[in-house]
mmCIF file of the N, C-alpha and C atoms, coordinates in Angstrom:
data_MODEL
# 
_entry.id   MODEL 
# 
loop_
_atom_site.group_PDB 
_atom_site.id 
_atom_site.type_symbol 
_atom_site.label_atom_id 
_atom_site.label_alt_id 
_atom_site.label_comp_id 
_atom_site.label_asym_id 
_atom_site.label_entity_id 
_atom_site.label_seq_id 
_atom_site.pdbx_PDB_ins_code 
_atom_site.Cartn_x 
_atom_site.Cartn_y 
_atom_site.Cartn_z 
_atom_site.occupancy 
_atom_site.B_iso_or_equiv 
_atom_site.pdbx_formal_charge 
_atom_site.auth_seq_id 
_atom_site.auth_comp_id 
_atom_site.auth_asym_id 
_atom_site.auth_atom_id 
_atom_site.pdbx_PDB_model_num 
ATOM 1   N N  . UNK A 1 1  ? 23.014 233.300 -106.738 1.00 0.00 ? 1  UNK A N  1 
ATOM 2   C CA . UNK A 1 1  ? 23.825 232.291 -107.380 1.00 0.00 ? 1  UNK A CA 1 
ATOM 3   C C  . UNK A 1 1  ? 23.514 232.284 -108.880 1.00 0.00 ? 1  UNK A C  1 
ATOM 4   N N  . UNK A 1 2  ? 24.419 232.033 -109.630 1.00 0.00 ? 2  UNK A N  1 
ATOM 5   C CA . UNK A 1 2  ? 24.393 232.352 -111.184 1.00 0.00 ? 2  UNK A CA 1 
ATOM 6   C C  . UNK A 1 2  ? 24.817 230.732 -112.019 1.00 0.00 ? 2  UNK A C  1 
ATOM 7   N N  . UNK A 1 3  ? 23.648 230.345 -112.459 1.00 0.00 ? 3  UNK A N  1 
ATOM 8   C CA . UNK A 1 3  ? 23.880 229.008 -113.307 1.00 0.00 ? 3  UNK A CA 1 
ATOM 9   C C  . UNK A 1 3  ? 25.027 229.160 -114.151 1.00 0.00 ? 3  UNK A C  1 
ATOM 10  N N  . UNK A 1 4  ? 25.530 228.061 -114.456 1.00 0.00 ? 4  UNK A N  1 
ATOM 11  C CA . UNK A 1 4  ? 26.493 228.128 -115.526 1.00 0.00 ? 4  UNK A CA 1 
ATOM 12  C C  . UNK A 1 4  ? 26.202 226.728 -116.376 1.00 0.00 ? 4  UNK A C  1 
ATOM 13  N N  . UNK A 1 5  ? 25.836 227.257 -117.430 1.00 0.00 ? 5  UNK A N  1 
ATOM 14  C CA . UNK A 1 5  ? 25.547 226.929 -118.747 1.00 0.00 ? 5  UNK A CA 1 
ATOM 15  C C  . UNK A 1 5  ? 26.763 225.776 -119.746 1.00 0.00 ? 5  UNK A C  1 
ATOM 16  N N  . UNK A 1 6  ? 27.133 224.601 -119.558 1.00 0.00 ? 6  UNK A N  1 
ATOM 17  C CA . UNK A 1 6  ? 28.131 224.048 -120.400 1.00 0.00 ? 6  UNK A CA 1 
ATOM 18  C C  . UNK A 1 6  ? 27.712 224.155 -121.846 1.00 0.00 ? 6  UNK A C  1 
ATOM 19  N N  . UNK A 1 7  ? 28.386 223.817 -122.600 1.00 0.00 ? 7  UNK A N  1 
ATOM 20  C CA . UNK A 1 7  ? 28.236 223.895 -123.960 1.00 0.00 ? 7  UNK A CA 1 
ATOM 21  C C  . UNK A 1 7  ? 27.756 222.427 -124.411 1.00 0.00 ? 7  UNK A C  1 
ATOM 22  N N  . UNK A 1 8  ? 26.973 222.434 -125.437 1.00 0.00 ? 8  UNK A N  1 
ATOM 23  C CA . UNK A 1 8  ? 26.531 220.507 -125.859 1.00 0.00 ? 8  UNK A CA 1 
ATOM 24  C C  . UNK A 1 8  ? 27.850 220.207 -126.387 1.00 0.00 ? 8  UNK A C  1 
ATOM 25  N N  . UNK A 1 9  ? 27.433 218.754 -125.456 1.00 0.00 ? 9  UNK A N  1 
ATOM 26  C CA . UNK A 1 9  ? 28.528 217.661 -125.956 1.00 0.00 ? 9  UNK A CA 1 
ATOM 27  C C  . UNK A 1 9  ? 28.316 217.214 -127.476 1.00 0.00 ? 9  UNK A C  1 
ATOM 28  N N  . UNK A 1 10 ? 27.433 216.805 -128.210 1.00 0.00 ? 10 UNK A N  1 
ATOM 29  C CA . UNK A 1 10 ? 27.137 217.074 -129.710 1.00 0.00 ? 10 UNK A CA 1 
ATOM 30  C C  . UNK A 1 10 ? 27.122 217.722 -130.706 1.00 0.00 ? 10 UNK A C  1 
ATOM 31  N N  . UNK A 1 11 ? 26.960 217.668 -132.058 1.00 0.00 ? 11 UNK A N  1 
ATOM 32  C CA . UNK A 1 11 ? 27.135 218.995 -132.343 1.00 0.00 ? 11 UNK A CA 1 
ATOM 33  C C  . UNK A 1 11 ? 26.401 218.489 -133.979 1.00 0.00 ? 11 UNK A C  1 
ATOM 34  N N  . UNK A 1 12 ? 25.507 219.770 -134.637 1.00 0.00 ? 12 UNK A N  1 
ATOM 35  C CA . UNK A 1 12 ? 24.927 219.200 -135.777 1.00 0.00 ? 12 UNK A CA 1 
ATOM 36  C C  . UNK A 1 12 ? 25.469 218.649 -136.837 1.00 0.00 ? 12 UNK A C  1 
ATOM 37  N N  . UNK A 1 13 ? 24.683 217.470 -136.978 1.00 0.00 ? 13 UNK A N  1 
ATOM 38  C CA . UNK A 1 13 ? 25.555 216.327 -138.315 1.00 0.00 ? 13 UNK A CA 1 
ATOM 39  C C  . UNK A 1 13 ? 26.093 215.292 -137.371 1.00 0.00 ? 13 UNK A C  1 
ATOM 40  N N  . UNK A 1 14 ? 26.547 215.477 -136.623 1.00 0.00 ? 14 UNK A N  1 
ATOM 41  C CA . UNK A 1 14 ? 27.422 214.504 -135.859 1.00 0.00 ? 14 UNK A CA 1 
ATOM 42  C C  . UNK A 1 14 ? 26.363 212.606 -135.692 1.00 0.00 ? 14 UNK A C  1 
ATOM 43  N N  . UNK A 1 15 ? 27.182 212.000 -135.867 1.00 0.00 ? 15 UNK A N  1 
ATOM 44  C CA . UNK A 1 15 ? 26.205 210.477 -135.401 1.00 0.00 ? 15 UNK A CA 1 
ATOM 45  C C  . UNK A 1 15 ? 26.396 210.501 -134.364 1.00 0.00 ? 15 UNK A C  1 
ATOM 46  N N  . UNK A 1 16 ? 25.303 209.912 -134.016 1.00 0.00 ? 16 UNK A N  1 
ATOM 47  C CA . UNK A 1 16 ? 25.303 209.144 -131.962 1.00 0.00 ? 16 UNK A CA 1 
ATOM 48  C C  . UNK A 1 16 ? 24.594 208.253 -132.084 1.00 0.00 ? 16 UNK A C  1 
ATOM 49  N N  . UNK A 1 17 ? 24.341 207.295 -130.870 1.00 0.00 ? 17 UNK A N  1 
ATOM 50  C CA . UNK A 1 17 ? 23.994 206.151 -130.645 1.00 0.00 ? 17 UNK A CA 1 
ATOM 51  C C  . UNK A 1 17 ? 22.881 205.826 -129.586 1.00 0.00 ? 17 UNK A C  1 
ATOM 52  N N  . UNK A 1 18 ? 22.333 205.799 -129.282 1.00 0.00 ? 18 UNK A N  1 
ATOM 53  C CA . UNK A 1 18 ? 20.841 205.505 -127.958 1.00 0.00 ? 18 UNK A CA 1 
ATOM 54  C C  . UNK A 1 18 ? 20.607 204.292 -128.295 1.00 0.00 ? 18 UNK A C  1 
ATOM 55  N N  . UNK A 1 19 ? 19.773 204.025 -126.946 1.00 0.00 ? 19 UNK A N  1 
ATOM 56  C CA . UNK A 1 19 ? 18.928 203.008 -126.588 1.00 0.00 ? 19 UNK A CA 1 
ATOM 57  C C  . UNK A 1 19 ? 18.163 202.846 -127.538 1.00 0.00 ? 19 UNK A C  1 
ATOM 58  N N  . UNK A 1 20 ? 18.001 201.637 -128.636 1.00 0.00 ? 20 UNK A N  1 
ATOM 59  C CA . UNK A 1 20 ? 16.595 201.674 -129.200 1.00 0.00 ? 20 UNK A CA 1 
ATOM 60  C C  . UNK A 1 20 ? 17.374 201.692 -130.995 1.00 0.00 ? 20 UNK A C  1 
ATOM 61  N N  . UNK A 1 21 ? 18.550 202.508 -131.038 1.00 0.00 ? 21 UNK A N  1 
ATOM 62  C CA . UNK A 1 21 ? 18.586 203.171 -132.579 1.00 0.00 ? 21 UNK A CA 1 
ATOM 63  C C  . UNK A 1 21 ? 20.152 203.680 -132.598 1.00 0.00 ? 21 UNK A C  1 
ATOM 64  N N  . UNK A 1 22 ? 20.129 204.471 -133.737 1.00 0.00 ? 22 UNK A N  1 
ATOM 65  C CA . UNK A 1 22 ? 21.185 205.371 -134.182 1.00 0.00 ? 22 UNK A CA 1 
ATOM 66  C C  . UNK A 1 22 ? 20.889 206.746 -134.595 1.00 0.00 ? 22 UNK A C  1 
ATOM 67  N N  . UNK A 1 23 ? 21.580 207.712 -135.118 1.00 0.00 ? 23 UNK A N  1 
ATOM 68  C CA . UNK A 1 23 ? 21.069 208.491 -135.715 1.00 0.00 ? 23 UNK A CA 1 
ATOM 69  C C  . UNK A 1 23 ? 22.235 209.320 -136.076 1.00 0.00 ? 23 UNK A C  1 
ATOM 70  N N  . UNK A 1 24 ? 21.825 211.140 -136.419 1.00 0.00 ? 24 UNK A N  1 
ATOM 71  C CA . UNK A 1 24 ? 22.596 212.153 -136.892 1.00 0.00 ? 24 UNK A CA 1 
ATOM 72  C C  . UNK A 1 24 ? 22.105 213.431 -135.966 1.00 0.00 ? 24 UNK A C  1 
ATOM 73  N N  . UNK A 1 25 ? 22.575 213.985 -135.201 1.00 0.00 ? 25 UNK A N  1 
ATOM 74  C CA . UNK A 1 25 ? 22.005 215.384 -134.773 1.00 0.00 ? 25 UNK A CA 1 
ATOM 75  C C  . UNK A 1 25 ? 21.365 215.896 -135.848 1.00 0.00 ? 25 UNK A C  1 
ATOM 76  N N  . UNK A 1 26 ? 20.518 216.899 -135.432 1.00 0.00 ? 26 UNK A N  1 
ATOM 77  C CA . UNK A 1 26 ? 20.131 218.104 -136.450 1.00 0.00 ? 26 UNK A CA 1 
ATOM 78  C C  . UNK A 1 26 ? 19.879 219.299 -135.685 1.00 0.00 ? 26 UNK A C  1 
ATOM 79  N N  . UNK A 1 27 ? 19.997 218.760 -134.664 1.00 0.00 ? 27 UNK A N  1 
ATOM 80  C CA . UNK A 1 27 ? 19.625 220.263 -133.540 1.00 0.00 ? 27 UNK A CA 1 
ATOM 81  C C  . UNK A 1 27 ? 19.643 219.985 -132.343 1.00 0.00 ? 27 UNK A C  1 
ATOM 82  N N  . UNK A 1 28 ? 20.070 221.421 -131.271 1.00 0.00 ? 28 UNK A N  1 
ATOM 83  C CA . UNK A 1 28 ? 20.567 221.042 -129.750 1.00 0.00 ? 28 UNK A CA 1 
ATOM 84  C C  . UNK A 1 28 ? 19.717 222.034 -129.370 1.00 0.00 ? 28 UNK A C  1 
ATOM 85  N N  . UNK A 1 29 ? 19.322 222.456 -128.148 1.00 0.00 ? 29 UNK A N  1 
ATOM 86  C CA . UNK A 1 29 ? 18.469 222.976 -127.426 1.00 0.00 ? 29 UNK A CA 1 
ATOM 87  C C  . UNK A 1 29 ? 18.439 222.927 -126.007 1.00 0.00 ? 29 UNK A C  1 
ATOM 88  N N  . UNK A 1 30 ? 19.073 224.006 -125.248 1.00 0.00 ? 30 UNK A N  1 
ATOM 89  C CA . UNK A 1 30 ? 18.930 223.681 -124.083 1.00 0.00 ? 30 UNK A CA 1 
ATOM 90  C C  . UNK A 1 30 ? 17.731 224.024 -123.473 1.00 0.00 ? 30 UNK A C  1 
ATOM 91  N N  . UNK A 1 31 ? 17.464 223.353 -122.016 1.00 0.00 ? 31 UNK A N  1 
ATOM 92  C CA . UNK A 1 31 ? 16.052 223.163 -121.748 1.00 0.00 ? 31 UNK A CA 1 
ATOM 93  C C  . UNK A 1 31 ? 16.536 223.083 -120.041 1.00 0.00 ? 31 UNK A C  1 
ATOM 94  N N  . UNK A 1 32 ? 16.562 224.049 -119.404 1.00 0.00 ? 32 UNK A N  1 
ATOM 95  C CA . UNK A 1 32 ? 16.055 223.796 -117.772 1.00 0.00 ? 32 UNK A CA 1 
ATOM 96  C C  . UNK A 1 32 ? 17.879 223.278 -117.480 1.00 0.00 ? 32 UNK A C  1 
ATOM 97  N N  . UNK A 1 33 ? 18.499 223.931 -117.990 1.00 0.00 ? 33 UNK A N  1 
ATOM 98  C CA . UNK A 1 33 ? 20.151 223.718 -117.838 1.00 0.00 ? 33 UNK A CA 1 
ATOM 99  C C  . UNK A 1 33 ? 20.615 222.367 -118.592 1.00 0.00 ? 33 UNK A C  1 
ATOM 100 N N  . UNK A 1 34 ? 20.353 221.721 -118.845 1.00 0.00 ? 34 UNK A N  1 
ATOM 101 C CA . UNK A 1 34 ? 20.799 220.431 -119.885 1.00 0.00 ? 34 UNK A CA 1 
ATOM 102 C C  . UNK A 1 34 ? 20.384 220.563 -121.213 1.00 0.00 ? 34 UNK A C  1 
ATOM 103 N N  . UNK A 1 35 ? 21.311 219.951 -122.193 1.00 0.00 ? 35 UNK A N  1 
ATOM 104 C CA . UNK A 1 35 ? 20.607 220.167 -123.780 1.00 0.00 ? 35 UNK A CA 1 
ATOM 105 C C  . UNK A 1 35 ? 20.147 219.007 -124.016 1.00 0.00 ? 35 UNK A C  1 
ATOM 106 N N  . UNK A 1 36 ? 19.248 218.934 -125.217 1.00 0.00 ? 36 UNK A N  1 
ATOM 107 C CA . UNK A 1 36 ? 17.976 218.065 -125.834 1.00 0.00 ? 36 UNK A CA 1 
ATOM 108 C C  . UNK A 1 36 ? 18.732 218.377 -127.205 1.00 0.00 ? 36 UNK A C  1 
ATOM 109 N N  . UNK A 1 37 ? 18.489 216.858 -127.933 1.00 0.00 ? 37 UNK A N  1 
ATOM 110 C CA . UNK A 1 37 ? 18.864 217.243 -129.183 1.00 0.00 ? 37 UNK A CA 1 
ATOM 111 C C  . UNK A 1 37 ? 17.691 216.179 -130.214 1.00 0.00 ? 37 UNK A C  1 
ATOM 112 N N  . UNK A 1 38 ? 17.340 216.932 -131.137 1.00 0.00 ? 38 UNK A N  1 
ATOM 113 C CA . UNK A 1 38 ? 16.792 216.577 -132.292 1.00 0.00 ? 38 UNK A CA 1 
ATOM 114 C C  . UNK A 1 38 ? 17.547 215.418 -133.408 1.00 0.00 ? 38 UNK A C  1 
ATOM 115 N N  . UNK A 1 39 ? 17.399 214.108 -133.144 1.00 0.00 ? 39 UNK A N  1 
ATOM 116 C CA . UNK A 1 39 ? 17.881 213.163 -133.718 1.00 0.00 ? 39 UNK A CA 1 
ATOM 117 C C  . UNK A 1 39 ? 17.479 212.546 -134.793 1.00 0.00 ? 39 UNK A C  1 
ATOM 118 N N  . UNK A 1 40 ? 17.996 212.444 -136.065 1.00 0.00 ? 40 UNK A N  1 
ATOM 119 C CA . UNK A 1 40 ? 17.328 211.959 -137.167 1.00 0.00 ? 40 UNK A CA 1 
ATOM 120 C C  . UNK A 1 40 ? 17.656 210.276 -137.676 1.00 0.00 ? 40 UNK A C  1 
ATOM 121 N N  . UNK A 1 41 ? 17.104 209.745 -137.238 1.00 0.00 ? 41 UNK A N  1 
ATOM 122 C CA . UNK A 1 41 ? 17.129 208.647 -137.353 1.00 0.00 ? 41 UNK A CA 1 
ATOM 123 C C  . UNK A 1 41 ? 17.164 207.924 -139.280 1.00 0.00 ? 41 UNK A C  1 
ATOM 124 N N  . UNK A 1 42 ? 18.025 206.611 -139.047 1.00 0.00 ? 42 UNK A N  1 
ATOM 125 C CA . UNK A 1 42 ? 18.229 206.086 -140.933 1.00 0.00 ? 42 UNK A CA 1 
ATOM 126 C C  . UNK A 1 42 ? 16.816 205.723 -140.743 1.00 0.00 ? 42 UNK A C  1 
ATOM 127 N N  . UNK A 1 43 ? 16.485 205.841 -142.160 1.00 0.00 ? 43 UNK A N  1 
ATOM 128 C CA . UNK A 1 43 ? 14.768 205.759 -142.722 1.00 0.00 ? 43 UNK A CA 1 
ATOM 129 C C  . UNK A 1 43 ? 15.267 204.033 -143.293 1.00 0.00 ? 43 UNK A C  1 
ATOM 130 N N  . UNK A 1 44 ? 14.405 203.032 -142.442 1.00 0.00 ? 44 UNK A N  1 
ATOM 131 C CA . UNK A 1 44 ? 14.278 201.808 -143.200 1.00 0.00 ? 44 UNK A CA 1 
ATOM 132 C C  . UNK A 1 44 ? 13.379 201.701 -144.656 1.00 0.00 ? 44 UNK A C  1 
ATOM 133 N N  . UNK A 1 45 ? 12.914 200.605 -144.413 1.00 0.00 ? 45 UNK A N  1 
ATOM 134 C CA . UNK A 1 45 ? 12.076 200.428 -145.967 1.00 0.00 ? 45 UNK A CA 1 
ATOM 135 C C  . UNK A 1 45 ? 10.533 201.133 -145.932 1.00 0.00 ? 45 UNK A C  1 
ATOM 136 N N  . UNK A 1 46 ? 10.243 201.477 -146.563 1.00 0.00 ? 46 UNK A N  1 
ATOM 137 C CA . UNK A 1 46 ? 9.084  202.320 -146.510 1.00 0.00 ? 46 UNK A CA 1 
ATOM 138 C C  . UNK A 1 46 ? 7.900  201.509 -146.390 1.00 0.00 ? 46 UNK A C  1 
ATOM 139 N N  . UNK A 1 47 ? 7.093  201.530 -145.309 1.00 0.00 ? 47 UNK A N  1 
ATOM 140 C CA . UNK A 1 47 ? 6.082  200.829 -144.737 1.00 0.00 ? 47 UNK A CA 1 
ATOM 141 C C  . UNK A 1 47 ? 4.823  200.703 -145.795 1.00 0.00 ? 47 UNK A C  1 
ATOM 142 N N  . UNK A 1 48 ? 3.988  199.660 -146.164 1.00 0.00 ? 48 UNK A N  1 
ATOM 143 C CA . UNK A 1 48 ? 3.165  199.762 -146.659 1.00 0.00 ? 48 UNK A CA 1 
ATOM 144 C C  . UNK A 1 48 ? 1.848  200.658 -146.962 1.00 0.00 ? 48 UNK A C  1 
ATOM 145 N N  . UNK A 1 49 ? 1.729  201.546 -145.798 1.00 0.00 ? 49 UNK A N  1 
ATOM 146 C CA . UNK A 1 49 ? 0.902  202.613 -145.573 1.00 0.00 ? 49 UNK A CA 1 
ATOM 147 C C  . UNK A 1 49 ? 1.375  203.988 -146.604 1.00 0.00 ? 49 UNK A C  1 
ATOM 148 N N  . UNK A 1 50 ? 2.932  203.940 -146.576 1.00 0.00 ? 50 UNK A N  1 
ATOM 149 C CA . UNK A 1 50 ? 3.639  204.902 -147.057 1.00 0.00 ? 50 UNK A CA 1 
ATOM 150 C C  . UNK A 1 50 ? 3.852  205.870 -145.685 1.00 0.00 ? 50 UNK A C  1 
ATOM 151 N N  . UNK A 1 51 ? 4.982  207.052 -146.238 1.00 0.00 ? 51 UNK A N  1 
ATOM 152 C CA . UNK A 1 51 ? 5.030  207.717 -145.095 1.00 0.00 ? 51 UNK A CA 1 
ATOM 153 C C  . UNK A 1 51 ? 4.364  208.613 -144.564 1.00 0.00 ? 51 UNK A C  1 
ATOM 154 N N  . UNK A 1 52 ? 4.213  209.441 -144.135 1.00 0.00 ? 52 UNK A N  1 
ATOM 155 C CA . UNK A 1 52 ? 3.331  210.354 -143.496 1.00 0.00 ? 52 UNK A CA 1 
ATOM 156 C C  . UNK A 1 52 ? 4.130  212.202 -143.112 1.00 0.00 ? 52 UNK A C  1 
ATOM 157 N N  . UNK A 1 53 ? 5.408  211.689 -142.863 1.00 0.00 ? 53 UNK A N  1 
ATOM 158 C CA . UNK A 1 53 ? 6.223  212.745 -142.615 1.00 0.00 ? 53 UNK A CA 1 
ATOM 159 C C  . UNK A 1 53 ? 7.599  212.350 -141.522 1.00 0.00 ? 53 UNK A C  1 
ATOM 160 N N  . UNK A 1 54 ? 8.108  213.613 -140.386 1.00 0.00 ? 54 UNK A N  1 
ATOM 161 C CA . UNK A 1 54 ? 8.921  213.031 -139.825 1.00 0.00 ? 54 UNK A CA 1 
ATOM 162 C C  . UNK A 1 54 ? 9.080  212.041 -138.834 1.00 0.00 ? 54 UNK A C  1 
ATOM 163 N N  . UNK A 1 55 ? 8.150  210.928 -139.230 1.00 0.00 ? 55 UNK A N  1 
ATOM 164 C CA . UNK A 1 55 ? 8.488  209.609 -138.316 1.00 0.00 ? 55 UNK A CA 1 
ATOM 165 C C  . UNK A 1 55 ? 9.975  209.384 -137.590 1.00 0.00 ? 55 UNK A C  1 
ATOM 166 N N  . UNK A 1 56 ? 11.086 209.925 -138.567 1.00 0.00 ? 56 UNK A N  1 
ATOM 167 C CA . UNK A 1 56 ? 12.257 209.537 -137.904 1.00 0.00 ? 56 UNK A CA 1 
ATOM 168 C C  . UNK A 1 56 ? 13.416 210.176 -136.928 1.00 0.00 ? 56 UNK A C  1 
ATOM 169 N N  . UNK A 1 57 ? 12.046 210.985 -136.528 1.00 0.00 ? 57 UNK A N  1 
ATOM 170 C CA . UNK A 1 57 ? 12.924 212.699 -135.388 1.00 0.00 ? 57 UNK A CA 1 
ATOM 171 C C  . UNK A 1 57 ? 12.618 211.989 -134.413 1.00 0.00 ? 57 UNK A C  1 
ATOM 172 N N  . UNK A 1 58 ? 13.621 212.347 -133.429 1.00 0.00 ? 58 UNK A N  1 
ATOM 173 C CA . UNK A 1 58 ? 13.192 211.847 -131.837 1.00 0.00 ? 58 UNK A CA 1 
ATOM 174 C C  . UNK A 1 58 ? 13.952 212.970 -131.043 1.00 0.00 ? 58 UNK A C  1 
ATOM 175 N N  . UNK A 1 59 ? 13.503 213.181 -129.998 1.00 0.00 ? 59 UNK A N  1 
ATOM 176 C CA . UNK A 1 59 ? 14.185 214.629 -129.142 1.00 0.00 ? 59 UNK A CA 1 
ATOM 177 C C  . UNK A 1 59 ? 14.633 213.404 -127.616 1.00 0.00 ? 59 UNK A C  1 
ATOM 178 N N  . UNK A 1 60 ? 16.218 213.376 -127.463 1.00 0.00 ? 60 UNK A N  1 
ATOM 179 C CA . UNK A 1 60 ? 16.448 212.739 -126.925 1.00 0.00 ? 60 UNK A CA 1 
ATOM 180 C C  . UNK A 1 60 ? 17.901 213.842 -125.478 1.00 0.00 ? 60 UNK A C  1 
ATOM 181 N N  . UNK A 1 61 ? 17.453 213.611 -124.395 1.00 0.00 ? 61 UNK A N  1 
ATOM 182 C CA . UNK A 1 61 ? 18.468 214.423 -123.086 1.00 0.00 ? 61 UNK A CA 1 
ATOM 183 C C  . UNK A 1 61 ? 19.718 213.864 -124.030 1.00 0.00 ? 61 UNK A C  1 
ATOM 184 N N  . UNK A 1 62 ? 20.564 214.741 -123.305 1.00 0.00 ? 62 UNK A N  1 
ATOM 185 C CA . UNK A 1 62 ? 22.090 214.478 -124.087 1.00 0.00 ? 62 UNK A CA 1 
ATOM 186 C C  . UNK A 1 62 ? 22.795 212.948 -123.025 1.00 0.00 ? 62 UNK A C  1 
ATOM 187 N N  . UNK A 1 63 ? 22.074 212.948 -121.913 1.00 0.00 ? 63 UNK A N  1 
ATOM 188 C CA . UNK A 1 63 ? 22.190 211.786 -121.021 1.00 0.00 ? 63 UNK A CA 1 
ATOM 189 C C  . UNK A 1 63 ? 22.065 210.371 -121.863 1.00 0.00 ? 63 UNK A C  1 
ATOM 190 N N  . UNK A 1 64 ? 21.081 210.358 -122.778 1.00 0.00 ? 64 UNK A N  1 
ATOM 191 C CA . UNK A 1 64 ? 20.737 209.039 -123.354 1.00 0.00 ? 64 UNK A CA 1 
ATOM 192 C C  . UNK A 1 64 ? 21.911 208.672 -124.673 1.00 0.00 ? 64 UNK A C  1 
ATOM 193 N N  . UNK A 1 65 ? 22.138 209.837 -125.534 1.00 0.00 ? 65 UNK A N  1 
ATOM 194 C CA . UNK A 1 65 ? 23.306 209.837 -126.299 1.00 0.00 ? 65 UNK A CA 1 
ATOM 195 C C  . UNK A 1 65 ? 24.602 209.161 -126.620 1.00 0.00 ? 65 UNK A C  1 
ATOM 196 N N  . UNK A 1 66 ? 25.281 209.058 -126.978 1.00 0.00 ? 66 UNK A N  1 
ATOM 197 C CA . UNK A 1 66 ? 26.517 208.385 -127.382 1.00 0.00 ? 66 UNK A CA 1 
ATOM 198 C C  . UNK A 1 66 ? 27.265 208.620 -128.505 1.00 0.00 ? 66 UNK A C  1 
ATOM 199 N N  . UNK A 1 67 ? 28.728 208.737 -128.871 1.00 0.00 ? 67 UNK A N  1 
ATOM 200 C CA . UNK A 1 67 ? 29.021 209.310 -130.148 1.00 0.00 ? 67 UNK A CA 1 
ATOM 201 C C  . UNK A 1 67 ? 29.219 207.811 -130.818 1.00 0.00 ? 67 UNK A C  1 
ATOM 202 N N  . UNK A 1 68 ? 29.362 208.283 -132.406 1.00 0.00 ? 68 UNK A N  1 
ATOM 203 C CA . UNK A 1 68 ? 29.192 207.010 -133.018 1.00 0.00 ? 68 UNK A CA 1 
ATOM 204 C C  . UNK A 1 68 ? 30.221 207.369 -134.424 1.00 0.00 ? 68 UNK A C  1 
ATOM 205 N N  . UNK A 1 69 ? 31.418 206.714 -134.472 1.00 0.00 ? 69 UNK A N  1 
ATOM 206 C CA . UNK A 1 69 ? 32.878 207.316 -135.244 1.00 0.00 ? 69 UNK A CA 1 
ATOM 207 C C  . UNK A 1 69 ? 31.834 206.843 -136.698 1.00 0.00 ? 69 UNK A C  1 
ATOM 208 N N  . UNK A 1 70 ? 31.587 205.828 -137.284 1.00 0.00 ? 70 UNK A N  1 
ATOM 209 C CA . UNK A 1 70 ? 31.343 205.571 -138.353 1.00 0.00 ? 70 UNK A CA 1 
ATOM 210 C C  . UNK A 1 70 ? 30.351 205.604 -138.711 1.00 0.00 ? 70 UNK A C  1 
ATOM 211 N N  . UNK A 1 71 ? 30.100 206.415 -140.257 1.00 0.00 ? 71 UNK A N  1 
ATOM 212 C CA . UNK A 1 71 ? 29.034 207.237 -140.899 1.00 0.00 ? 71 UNK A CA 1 
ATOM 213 C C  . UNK A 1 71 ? 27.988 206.757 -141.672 1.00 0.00 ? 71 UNK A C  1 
ATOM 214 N N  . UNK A 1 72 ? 26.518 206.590 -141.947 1.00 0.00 ? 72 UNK A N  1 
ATOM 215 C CA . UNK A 1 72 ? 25.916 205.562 -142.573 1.00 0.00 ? 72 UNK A CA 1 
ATOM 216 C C  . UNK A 1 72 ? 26.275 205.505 -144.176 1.00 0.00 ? 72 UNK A C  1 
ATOM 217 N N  . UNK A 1 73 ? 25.999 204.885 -144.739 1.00 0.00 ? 73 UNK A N  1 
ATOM 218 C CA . UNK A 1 73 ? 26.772 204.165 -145.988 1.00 0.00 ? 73 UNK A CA 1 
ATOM 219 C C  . UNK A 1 73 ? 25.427 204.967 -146.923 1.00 0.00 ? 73 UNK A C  1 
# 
């Protein structure tokens, strides 16, 4: 039997929406027949510590996802 592979529902740049946040793709990746995508989340106010680096990546199943028509300002 021969898997068959769909194509991601996302696509880089694109906004989407999850549990928790918002964000922008930056990258898709399939993984074990489903894709994972690299989400870049809006950077709030910069924490008193300062930053450290990419705090605002999250690798989220394309299950948790959502598209999102309007673009951050």
């Amino acid at each position: 039997m021969t898997a068959v592979m769909t194509m991601p529902k996302f696509s880089p740049e694109q906004f989407v929406r999850f549990i928790g946040g918002e964000g922008k793709v930056r990258e898709s990746h399939a993984d074990a027949g489903n894709w994972s995508y690299l989400v870049e989340m809006e950077m709030g106010e910069e924490p008193e510590m300062g930053r450290i680096g990419f705090e605002t990546m999250i690798l989220l199943p394309e299950a948790d996802l959502n598209a999102r028509e309007e673009m951050w300002s």
